[in-house]
mmCIF file of C-alpha atoms in Angstrom:
data_model
loop_
_atom_site.group_PDB
_atom_site.id
_atom_site.type_symbol
_atom_site.label_atom_id
_atom_site.label_comp_id
_atom_site.label_asym_id
_atom_site.label_seq_id
_atom_site.Cartn_x
_atom_site.Cartn_y
_atom_site.Cartn_z
ATOM 1 C CA MET A 28 -22.766 255.657 -48.161
ATOM 2 C CA ARG A 29 -20.949 256.524 -44.933
ATOM 3 C CA VAL A 30 -17.504 256.636 -46.551
ATOM 4 C CA LYS A 31 -18.708 258.838 -49.395
ATOM 5 C CA ALA A 32 -20.283 261.304 -46.965
ATOM 6 C CA LEU A 33 -17.118 261.235 -44.850
ATOM 7 C CA LYS A 34 -14.989 262.107 -47.869
ATOM 8 C CA ALA A 35 -17.299 265.025 -48.676
ATOM 9 C CA ALA A 36 -17.496 266.288 -45.076
ATOM 10 C CA PHE A 37 -13.936 265.955 -43.754
ATOM 11 C CA PRO A 38 -12.178 268.586 -45.945
ATOM 12 C CA LEU A 39 -14.687 271.229 -44.817
ATOM 13 C CA THR A 40 -13.837 270.573 -41.179
ATOM 14 C CA VAL A 41 -10.037 270.913 -41.537
ATOM 15 C CA PRO A 42 -9.933 274.684 -40.805
ATOM 16 C CA ILE A 43 -12.167 274.062 -37.809
ATOM 17 C CA CYS A 44 -9.818 271.285 -36.702
ATOM 18 C CA MET A 45 -6.966 273.777 -36.421
ATOM 19 C CA GLY A 46 -9.177 276.437 -34.833
ATOM 20 C CA PHE A 47 -10.765 274.071 -32.324
ATOM 21 C CA LEU A 48 -7.523 272.345 -31.299
ATOM 22 C CA PHE A 49 -6.051 275.795 -30.636
ATOM 23 C CA LEU A 50 -9.124 277.290 -28.945
ATOM 24 C CA GLY A 51 -9.976 274.067 -27.104
ATOM 25 C CA ALA A 52 -6.394 273.830 -25.830
ATOM 26 C CA SER A 53 -6.547 277.499 -24.749
ATOM 27 C CA TYR A 54 -9.723 276.740 -22.830
ATOM 28 C CA GLY A 55 -8.259 273.578 -21.282
ATOM 29 C CA MET A 56 -5.078 275.429 -20.339
ATOM 30 C CA LEU A 57 -7.115 278.240 -18.800
ATOM 31 C CA MET A 58 -8.890 275.696 -16.587
ATOM 32 C CA GLY A 59 -5.588 273.985 -15.835
ATOM 33 C CA THR A 60 -3.957 277.217 -14.698
ATOM 34 C CA LYS A 61 -6.978 277.899 -12.431
ATOM 35 C CA GLY A 62 -6.294 274.590 -10.688
ATOM 36 C CA PHE A 63 -8.789 272.242 -12.378
ATOM 37 C CA SER A 64 -7.933 268.649 -13.349
ATOM 38 C CA PHE A 65 -8.079 267.853 -17.092
ATOM 39 C CA VAL A 66 -11.245 265.819 -16.388
ATOM 40 C CA TRP A 67 -13.158 269.109 -16.012
ATOM 41 C CA PRO A 68 -12.429 270.586 -19.442
ATOM 42 C CA MET A 69 -12.776 267.094 -20.981
ATOM 43 C CA CYS A 70 -16.288 266.536 -19.585
ATOM 44 C CA MET A 71 -17.409 270.146 -20.010
ATOM 45 C CA SER A 72 -16.309 270.248 -23.653
ATOM 46 C CA ALA A 73 -18.171 266.995 -24.346
ATOM 47 C CA PHE A 74 -21.391 267.722 -22.425
ATOM 48 C CA ILE A 75 -21.827 271.502 -22.692
ATOM 49 C CA PHE A 76 -20.088 271.799 -26.104
ATOM 50 C CA ALA A 77 -20.643 275.541 -26.454
ATOM 51 C CA GLY A 78 -17.287 277.352 -26.460
ATOM 52 C CA SER A 79 -18.340 280.702 -25.033
ATOM 53 C CA MET A 80 -20.497 279.090 -22.331
ATOM 54 C CA GLU A 81 -17.608 276.872 -21.256
ATOM 55 C CA PHE A 82 -15.387 279.919 -20.728
ATOM 56 C CA VAL A 83 -18.219 281.553 -18.763
ATOM 57 C CA THR A 84 -18.674 278.376 -16.699
ATOM 58 C CA VAL A 85 -15.034 278.548 -15.558
ATOM 59 C CA ASN A 86 -15.916 281.812 -13.789
ATOM 60 C CA LEU A 87 -19.138 280.300 -12.421
ATOM 61 C CA LEU A 88 -17.151 277.426 -10.894
ATOM 62 C CA LEU A 89 -14.829 279.930 -9.221
ATOM 63 C CA SER A 90 -17.649 281.933 -7.612
ATOM 64 C CA ALA A 91 -20.399 281.040 -5.112
ATOM 65 C CA PHE A 92 -22.669 278.019 -5.824
ATOM 66 C CA ASN A 93 -25.820 279.250 -7.591
ATOM 67 C CA PRO A 94 -27.350 276.649 -9.966
ATOM 68 C CA LEU A 95 -30.402 278.777 -10.878
ATOM 69 C CA ALA A 96 -28.222 281.703 -11.973
ATOM 70 C CA ALA A 97 -26.006 279.254 -13.899
ATOM 71 C CA PHE A 98 -29.045 277.795 -15.692
ATOM 72 C CA LEU A 99 -30.441 281.238 -16.609
ATOM 73 C CA LEU A 100 -27.021 282.399 -17.773
ATOM 74 C CA ALA A 101 -26.748 279.290 -19.990
ATOM 75 C CA LEU A 102 -30.138 280.109 -21.526
ATOM 76 C CA MET A 103 -29.118 283.742 -22.087
ATOM 77 C CA VAL A 104 -25.637 283.153 -23.467
ATOM 78 C CA ASN A 105 -26.942 280.366 -25.723
ATOM 79 C CA ALA A 106 -30.180 282.059 -26.751
ATOM 80 C CA ARG A 107 -28.679 282.406 -30.236
ATOM 81 C CA HIS A 108 -28.998 278.617 -30.654
ATOM 82 C CA LEU A 109 -32.755 279.154 -30.867
ATOM 83 C CA PHE A 110 -32.165 280.917 -34.157
ATOM 84 C CA TYR A 111 -29.768 278.239 -35.428
ATOM 85 C CA GLY A 112 -32.510 275.722 -34.762
ATOM 86 C CA LEU A 113 -35.060 277.827 -36.637
ATOM 87 C CA SER A 114 -32.709 277.934 -39.634
ATOM 88 C CA MET A 115 -32.204 274.149 -39.683
ATOM 89 C CA LEU A 116 -35.821 273.063 -39.152
ATOM 90 C CA SER A 117 -36.329 272.012 -42.772
ATOM 91 C CA LYS A 118 -32.791 270.673 -43.362
ATOM 92 C CA PHE A 119 -32.946 268.236 -40.438
ATOM 93 C CA LYS A 120 -36.309 266.837 -41.543
ATOM 94 C CA GLY A 121 -36.545 263.070 -41.905
ATOM 95 C CA LEU A 122 -33.059 262.203 -40.625
ATOM 96 C CA GLY A 123 -34.257 259.702 -38.009
ATOM 97 C CA TRP A 124 -31.834 258.649 -35.262
ATOM 98 C CA LYS A 125 -29.153 261.106 -36.418
ATOM 99 C CA ARG A 126 -31.386 264.119 -35.809
ATOM 100 C CA PRO A 127 -31.117 264.358 -31.985
ATOM 101 C CA TYR A 128 -27.297 264.258 -32.117
ATOM 102 C CA LEU A 129 -27.199 266.824 -34.951
ATOM 103 C CA ILE A 130 -29.267 269.186 -32.785
ATOM 104 C CA TYR A 131 -27.225 268.427 -29.643
ATOM 105 C CA GLY A 132 -23.899 269.066 -31.389
ATOM 106 C CA MET A 133 -24.868 272.215 -33.317
ATOM 107 C CA CYS A 134 -22.202 274.705 -32.244
ATOM 108 C CA ASP A 135 -21.531 277.962 -34.143
ATOM 109 C CA GLU A 136 -19.032 276.419 -36.572
ATOM 110 C CA THR A 137 -21.011 273.231 -37.220
ATOM 111 C CA PHE A 138 -24.079 275.352 -37.921
ATOM 112 C CA ALA A 139 -22.048 277.530 -40.288
ATOM 113 C CA ILE A 140 -20.933 274.492 -42.351
ATOM 114 C CA ASN A 141 -24.151 272.480 -42.255
ATOM 115 C CA SER A 142 -26.378 275.431 -43.095
ATOM 116 C CA SER A 143 -24.261 276.646 -46.018
ATOM 117 C CA ALA A 144 -22.763 273.445 -47.518
ATOM 118 C CA ARG A 145 -23.765 272.421 -51.045
ATOM 119 C CA ILE A 146 -24.035 268.684 -50.590
ATOM 120 C CA PRO A 147 -23.633 266.712 -53.863
ATOM 121 C CA GLN A 148 -26.697 264.760 -55.048
ATOM 122 C CA ASP A 149 -25.056 261.362 -54.559
ATOM 123 C CA VAL A 150 -23.940 262.065 -50.979
ATOM 124 C CA ASP A 151 -26.209 261.104 -48.091
ATOM 125 C CA ARG A 152 -27.324 264.316 -46.357
ATOM 126 C CA GLY A 153 -27.792 262.771 -42.916
ATOM 127 C CA TRP A 154 -24.344 261.157 -42.862
ATOM 128 C CA PHE A 155 -22.746 264.366 -44.169
ATOM 129 C CA TYR A 156 -24.247 266.433 -41.324
ATOM 130 C CA LEU A 157 -23.343 263.695 -38.845
ATOM 131 C CA TRP A 158 -19.667 263.575 -39.855
ATOM 132 C CA VAL A 159 -19.319 267.384 -39.747
ATOM 133 C CA THR A 160 -20.898 267.485 -36.282
ATOM 134 C CA LEU A 161 -18.900 264.527 -34.967
ATOM 135 C CA PHE A 162 -15.542 265.717 -36.351
ATOM 136 C CA ASN A 163 -15.993 269.228 -34.952
ATOM 137 C CA GLN A 164 -16.970 267.998 -31.512
ATOM 138 C CA SER A 165 -14.037 265.559 -31.468
ATOM 139 C CA TYR A 166 -11.566 268.348 -32.287
ATOM 140 C CA TRP A 167 -12.953 270.470 -29.480
ATOM 141 C CA VAL A 168 -12.929 267.699 -26.850
ATOM 142 C CA VAL A 169 -9.410 266.554 -27.805
ATOM 143 C CA GLY A 170 -8.146 270.169 -27.735
ATOM 144 C CA ALA A 171 -9.729 270.890 -24.352
ATOM 145 C CA THR A 172 -8.432 267.641 -22.827
ATOM 146 C CA VAL A 173 -4.874 268.116 -24.102
ATOM 147 C CA GLY A 174 -4.962 271.758 -22.973
ATOM 148 C CA GLY A 175 -6.132 270.656 -19.533
ATOM 149 C CA LEU A 176 -3.283 268.128 -19.329
ATOM 150 C CA ILE A 177 -0.686 270.748 -20.323
ATOM 151 C CA GLY A 178 -2.246 273.594 -18.343
ATOM 152 C CA SER A 179 -1.408 272.541 -14.816
ATOM 153 C CA HIS A 180 2.257 271.946 -15.718
ATOM 154 C CA LEU A 181 2.750 275.025 -17.810
ATOM 155 C CA GLN A 182 5.164 277.682 -16.565
ATOM 156 C CA PHE A 183 4.347 280.675 -18.720
ATOM 157 C CA ASN A 184 2.282 283.763 -18.014
ATOM 158 C CA THR A 185 -1.186 283.241 -19.484
ATOM 159 C CA GLU A 186 -2.558 286.695 -18.611
ATOM 160 C CA GLY A 187 -4.673 287.821 -21.544
ATOM 161 C CA LEU A 188 -5.209 284.315 -22.973
ATOM 162 C CA GLU A 189 -8.964 284.849 -22.540
ATOM 163 C CA PHE A 190 -8.817 287.301 -25.427
ATOM 164 C CA VAL A 191 -8.753 284.320 -27.802
ATOM 165 C CA LEU A 192 -12.539 284.169 -27.438
ATOM 166 C CA THR A 193 -13.029 287.844 -28.259
ATOM 167 C CA ALA A 194 -10.797 287.284 -31.275
ATOM 168 C CA LEU A 195 -12.923 284.311 -32.388
ATOM 169 C CA PHE A 196 -16.170 286.296 -32.278
ATOM 170 C CA LEU A 197 -14.600 289.281 -34.000
ATOM 171 C CA VAL A 198 -13.236 287.075 -36.796
ATOM 172 C CA ILE A 199 -16.608 285.343 -37.331
ATOM 173 C CA PHE A 200 -18.199 288.808 -37.391
ATOM 174 C CA LEU A 201 -15.657 290.011 -39.976
ATOM 175 C CA ASP A 202 -16.207 286.882 -42.084
ATOM 176 C CA GLN A 203 -19.949 287.518 -42.153
ATOM 177 C CA TRP A 204 -19.389 291.223 -42.830
ATOM 178 C CA LEU A 205 -16.933 290.700 -45.703
ATOM 179 C CA GLY A 206 -19.066 287.946 -47.246
ATOM 180 C CA GLY A 207 -22.387 289.685 -46.594
ATOM 181 C CA LYS A 208 -24.610 291.829 -48.764
ATOM 182 C CA HIS A 209 -26.239 295.142 -47.855
ATOM 183 C CA HIS A 210 -29.130 293.788 -45.767
ATOM 184 C CA GLU A 211 -26.883 291.258 -44.019
ATOM 185 C CA ARG A 212 -24.500 294.048 -43.001
ATOM 186 C CA LEU A 213 -27.491 296.072 -41.820
ATOM 187 C CA SER A 214 -28.548 293.106 -39.652
ATOM 188 C CA ALA A 215 -25.018 293.008 -38.209
ATOM 189 C CA VAL A 216 -25.094 296.767 -37.499
ATOM 190 C CA ILE A 217 -28.454 296.388 -35.731
ATOM 191 C CA GLY A 218 -26.939 293.634 -33.574
ATOM 192 C CA VAL A 219 -23.907 295.725 -32.595
ATOM 193 C CA LEU A 220 -25.849 298.958 -31.963
ATOM 194 C CA ALA A 221 -28.655 297.293 -29.954
ATOM 195 C CA SER A 222 -26.014 295.527 -27.833
ATOM 196 C CA LEU A 223 -23.885 298.650 -27.318
ATOM 197 C CA ILE A 224 -26.851 300.836 -26.361
ATOM 198 C CA CYS A 225 -28.161 298.190 -23.949
ATOM 199 C CA LEU A 226 -24.649 297.753 -22.532
ATOM 200 C CA VAL A 227 -24.454 301.484 -21.745
ATOM 201 C CA ILE A 228 -27.978 301.561 -20.241
ATOM 202 C CA PHE A 229 -28.091 298.247 -18.335
ATOM 203 C CA GLY A 230 -24.418 297.564 -17.622
ATOM 204 C CA ALA A 231 -22.149 294.586 -18.365
ATOM 205 C CA ASP A 232 -24.040 292.037 -16.236
ATOM 206 C CA ASP A 233 -27.608 292.663 -17.401
ATOM 207 C CA PHE A 234 -27.523 293.777 -21.021
ATOM 208 C CA MET A 235 -27.925 290.447 -22.872
ATOM 209 C CA ILE A 236 -31.685 289.912 -22.534
ATOM 210 C CA PRO A 237 -32.631 293.602 -23.173
ATOM 211 C CA ALA A 238 -30.371 293.477 -26.242
ATOM 212 C CA LEU A 239 -32.088 290.308 -27.578
ATOM 213 C CA VAL A 240 -35.522 291.881 -27.024
ATOM 214 C CA ALA A 241 -34.415 295.142 -28.672
ATOM 215 C CA MET A 242 -33.157 293.184 -31.692
ATOM 216 C CA LEU A 243 -36.394 291.263 -32.068
ATOM 217 C CA VAL A 244 -38.406 294.509 -31.897
ATOM 218 C CA LEU A 245 -36.117 296.205 -34.430
ATOM 219 C CA PHE A 246 -36.209 293.254 -36.826
ATOM 220 C CA MET A 247 -39.994 293.049 -36.660
ATOM 221 C CA ALA A 248 -40.254 296.807 -37.248
ATOM 222 C CA LEU A 249 -37.812 296.655 -40.169
ATOM 223 C CA ARG A 250 -39.304 293.497 -41.674
ATOM 224 C CA PRO A 251 -40.940 295.213 -44.683
ATOM 225 C CA TYR A 252 -37.544 296.625 -45.599
ATOM 226 C CA LEU A 253 -35.215 293.733 -44.719
ATOM 227 C CA ASP A 254 -37.505 290.922 -45.848
ATOM 228 C CA THR A 255 -38.301 292.292 -49.323
ATOM 229 C CA LEU A 256 -34.593 292.779 -49.854
ATOM 230 C CA LYS A 257 -34.101 289.031 -49.529
ATOM 231 C CA PRO A 258 -35.579 287.400 -52.613
ATOM 232 C CA GLU A 259 -33.390 284.296 -52.147
ATOM 233 C CA THR A 260 -35.097 283.616 -48.830
ATOM 234 C CA GLN A 261 -38.430 283.774 -50.577
ATOM 235 C CA THR A 262 -37.194 281.268 -53.154
ATOM 236 C CA GLU A 263 -35.856 279.016 -50.420
ATOM 237 C CA THR A 264 -39.199 279.023 -48.671
ATOM 238 C CA ASP A 265 -40.970 278.271 -51.915
ATOM 239 C CA ASP A 266 -38.575 275.377 -52.550
ATOM 240 C CA THR A 267 -39.230 274.031 -49.095
ATOM 241 C CA VAL A 268 -42.953 274.199 -49.668
ATOM 242 C CA ILE A 269 -42.555 272.432 -53.016
ATOM 243 C CA ASN A 270 -40.310 269.735 -51.511
ATOM 244 C CA HIS A 271 -42.777 269.332 -48.723
ATOM 245 C CA THR A 272 -45.649 268.915 -51.164
ATOM 246 C CA GLU A 273 -43.627 266.430 -53.212
ATOM 247 C CA ALA A 274 -42.800 264.467 -50.096
ATOM 248 C CA HIS A 275 -46.506 264.359 -49.323
ATOM 249 C CA GLN A 276 -47.360 263.141 -52.800
ATOM 250 C CA GLN A 277 -44.767 260.397 -52.602
ATOM 251 C CA MET B 13 -12.318 276.136 -6.796
ATOM 252 C CA THR B 14 -14.411 277.472 -3.896
ATOM 253 C CA MET B 15 -17.225 274.952 -4.488
ATOM 254 C CA THR B 16 -17.260 271.305 -3.479
ATOM 255 C CA ILE B 17 -16.838 268.735 -6.264
ATOM 256 C CA TRP B 18 -20.579 267.972 -6.279
ATOM 257 C CA GLN B 19 -21.556 271.632 -6.420
ATOM 258 C CA GLY B 20 -19.221 271.928 -9.397
ATOM 259 C CA VAL B 21 -20.740 268.847 -11.068
ATOM 260 C CA ILE B 22 -24.261 270.213 -10.519
ATOM 261 C CA THR B 23 -23.236 273.602 -11.969
ATOM 262 C CA VAL B 24 -21.806 271.927 -15.092
ATOM 263 C CA ALA B 25 -24.895 269.673 -15.437
ATOM 264 C CA VAL B 26 -27.252 272.654 -15.136
ATOM 265 C CA VAL B 27 -25.274 274.643 -17.715
ATOM 266 C CA ALA B 28 -25.279 271.612 -20.049
ATOM 267 C CA PHE B 29 -29.045 271.211 -19.631
ATOM 268 C CA GLY B 30 -29.665 274.918 -20.320
ATOM 269 C CA THR B 31 -27.494 274.732 -23.448
ATOM 270 C CA ILE B 32 -29.240 271.568 -24.678
ATOM 271 C CA LEU B 33 -32.616 273.235 -24.109
ATOM 272 C CA THR B 34 -31.701 276.221 -26.310
ATOM 273 C CA ARG B 35 -30.671 273.842 -29.089
ATOM 274 C CA PHE B 36 -33.739 271.581 -28.934
ATOM 275 C CA LEU B 37 -36.486 274.132 -28.232
ATOM 276 C CA PRO B 38 -37.108 275.229 -31.863
ATOM 277 C CA PHE B 39 -37.381 271.580 -32.922
ATOM 278 C CA ILE B 40 -39.815 270.868 -30.079
ATOM 279 C CA VAL B 41 -41.985 273.933 -30.828
ATOM 280 C CA PHE B 42 -41.958 273.294 -34.598
ATOM 281 C CA PRO B 43 -41.956 269.480 -34.960
ATOM 282 C CA GLU B 44 -41.038 267.723 -38.228
ATOM 283 C CA SER B 45 -44.668 267.323 -39.187
ATOM 284 C CA LYS B 46 -45.440 271.074 -39.116
ATOM 285 C CA GLU B 47 -44.418 273.916 -41.453
ATOM 286 C CA PRO B 48 -43.105 276.912 -39.410
ATOM 287 C CA PRO B 49 -44.685 280.353 -39.987
ATOM 288 C CA ARG B 50 -43.087 282.627 -42.609
ATOM 289 C CA VAL B 51 -41.918 285.110 -39.945
ATOM 290 C CA ILE B 52 -39.740 282.383 -38.380
ATOM 291 C CA ASP B 53 -37.928 281.948 -41.709
ATOM 292 C CA TYR B 54 -37.359 285.695 -41.876
ATOM 293 C CA LEU B 55 -35.922 285.878 -38.350
ATOM 294 C CA GLY B 56 -33.746 282.853 -39.066
ATOM 295 C CA SER B 57 -32.264 284.710 -42.036
ATOM 296 C CA VAL B 58 -31.381 288.011 -40.313
ATOM 297 C CA LEU B 59 -30.648 287.047 -36.707
ATOM 298 C CA PRO B 60 -27.369 285.111 -37.189
ATOM 299 C CA TYR B 61 -25.626 288.327 -38.321
ATOM 300 C CA ALA B 62 -26.980 290.337 -35.422
ATOM 301 C CA MET B 63 -26.086 287.554 -32.962
ATOM 302 C CA THR B 64 -22.416 287.597 -33.899
ATOM 303 C CA GLY B 65 -22.425 291.377 -33.385
ATOM 304 C CA LEU B 66 -23.899 290.823 -29.945
ATOM 305 C CA LEU B 67 -21.208 288.245 -29.142
ATOM 306 C CA VAL B 68 -18.429 290.697 -30.021
ATOM 307 C CA VAL B 69 -19.953 293.300 -27.692
ATOM 308 C CA TYR B 70 -20.498 290.589 -25.063
ATOM 309 C CA ALA B 71 -16.858 289.502 -25.191
ATOM 310 C CA LEU B 72 -15.662 293.114 -24.771
ATOM 311 C CA ARG B 73 -18.278 294.146 -22.189
ATOM 312 C CA ASN B 74 -15.863 294.347 -19.238
ATOM 313 C CA THR B 75 -13.263 296.476 -21.021
ATOM 314 C CA PRO B 76 -12.258 299.329 -18.675
ATOM 315 C CA ILE B 77 -12.828 302.471 -20.759
ATOM 316 C CA LEU B 78 -12.586 305.119 -18.034
ATOM 317 C CA THR B 79 -10.040 303.460 -15.713
ATOM 318 C CA GLY B 80 -6.787 301.491 -15.868
ATOM 319 C CA SER B 81 -5.605 300.837 -19.410
ATOM 320 C CA HIS B 82 -8.639 302.667 -20.907
ATOM 321 C CA GLY B 83 -9.206 299.700 -23.219
ATOM 322 C CA ILE B 84 -6.141 300.526 -25.312
ATOM 323 C CA PRO B 85 -4.841 296.899 -25.449
ATOM 324 C CA GLU B 86 -8.308 295.717 -26.625
ATOM 325 C CA LEU B 87 -8.446 298.487 -29.230
ATOM 326 C CA ILE B 88 -4.984 297.696 -30.636
ATOM 327 C CA ALA B 89 -5.566 293.928 -30.663
ATOM 328 C CA CYS B 90 -8.949 294.333 -32.380
ATOM 329 C CA ALA B 91 -7.393 296.669 -34.969
ATOM 330 C CA VAL B 92 -4.703 294.046 -35.673
ATOM 331 C CA ILE B 93 -7.395 291.372 -36.148
ATOM 332 C CA VAL B 94 -9.512 293.570 -38.447
ATOM 333 C CA LEU B 95 -6.575 294.572 -40.664
ATOM 334 C CA LEU B 96 -5.073 291.066 -40.776
ATOM 335 C CA HIS B 97 -8.401 289.418 -41.511
ATOM 336 C CA TRP B 98 -9.281 291.977 -44.161
ATOM 337 C CA TRP B 99 -5.922 291.292 -45.793
ATOM 338 C CA LYS B 100 -5.467 287.512 -45.432
ATOM 339 C CA ARG B 101 -8.933 286.140 -44.529
ATOM 340 C CA ASN B 102 -7.255 283.405 -42.518
ATOM 341 C CA MET B 103 -9.330 282.687 -39.415
ATOM 342 C CA LEU B 104 -6.625 280.940 -37.419
ATOM 343 C CA LEU B 105 -3.934 283.503 -38.297
ATOM 344 C CA SER B 106 -6.182 286.417 -37.309
ATOM 345 C CA ILE B 107 -7.226 284.830 -34.010
ATOM 346 C CA ALA B 108 -3.707 283.743 -33.028
ATOM 347 C CA SER B 109 -2.086 287.087 -33.928
ATOM 348 C CA GLY B 110 -4.719 289.173 -32.158
ATOM 349 C CA THR B 111 -4.464 287.053 -29.015
ATOM 350 C CA ILE B 112 -0.645 287.135 -28.956
ATOM 351 C CA VAL B 113 -0.631 290.927 -29.477
ATOM 352 C CA TYR B 114 -3.144 291.326 -26.640
ATOM 353 C CA MET B 115 -1.172 289.059 -24.294
ATOM 354 C CA LEU B 116 2.080 290.947 -25.009
ATOM 355 C CA LEU B 117 0.343 294.290 -24.434
ATOM 356 C CA VAL B 118 -1.270 293.406 -21.085
ATOM 357 C CA GLN B 119 1.798 291.553 -19.822
ATOM 358 C CA LEU B 120 4.606 293.837 -20.948
ATOM 359 C CA VAL B 121 3.213 297.303 -21.719
ATOM 360 C CA PHE B 122 0.118 298.017 -19.608
#
């Protein structure tokens, strides 16, 4: 059961392996060049395991000690996880001891695979999700640790290396855009415009929460339009209800 | 690092806790035994696209438009990523090329 799920899961994580080793190493090297021991990126990549937040935390560690601000920033930067969770509520049902780890390890890329994968009938769903999550986290921790080990001994100019994160977000955005339909692109446009307008009004340090609120308001206002354009969501919900009823009958 | 080791450890622990909270909260609010409201399904279907858009803006939020380089290195690097990704659709290639172009621009040109 485990081996079969592993064979189904591993190939899907190979692109993420390359991406995470590269990005994780960039992050580890960044910390190394700022004077941190490799233990810092190793522990942070394992315990925080949220790429963007780890980059942000490097700056937090280099400024004045303020745990409350750090906590609030973590909530704000990671507020998107709330919506990953909402999307996986039904898929993670009934997975027992694996469930807490699946939730803990749900980074952007793991969510992307686990939420979209067509798992074959004869493959165990729980083990499939578990392998994807575990592989992806391992790549990231190994990359960050190796990067941290190299970083402090590296003699090349790393100015601009931080841009790797901007590049990652832009590429994920482009992937969604190119693979998306009309209403999905409209959702993306709403996200960009709400963020840009809030950035201009509130400034770089305070725009995240107003932008999230603005998006929620816009999506609720546009629900009649965006929701009716998504018949597949309706079907999905119906399926879930049916599965749920079946589960009850069993 | 300007902090002491323990202040650093506390900062990392607090950030980890905040991150864990954002991941677990939906599952705590809507436990396995309950069916979430329809509106939650709707938001779950549209928000991921908007969130990535927000992250792109977030990553570029400190770009100096009116001073210094006027954001030209960011603009060129982003253009390289868009064109390359449109053409090849290779995540790693797009990310690596864009980053290298940006690093060359800020180190050698601007």
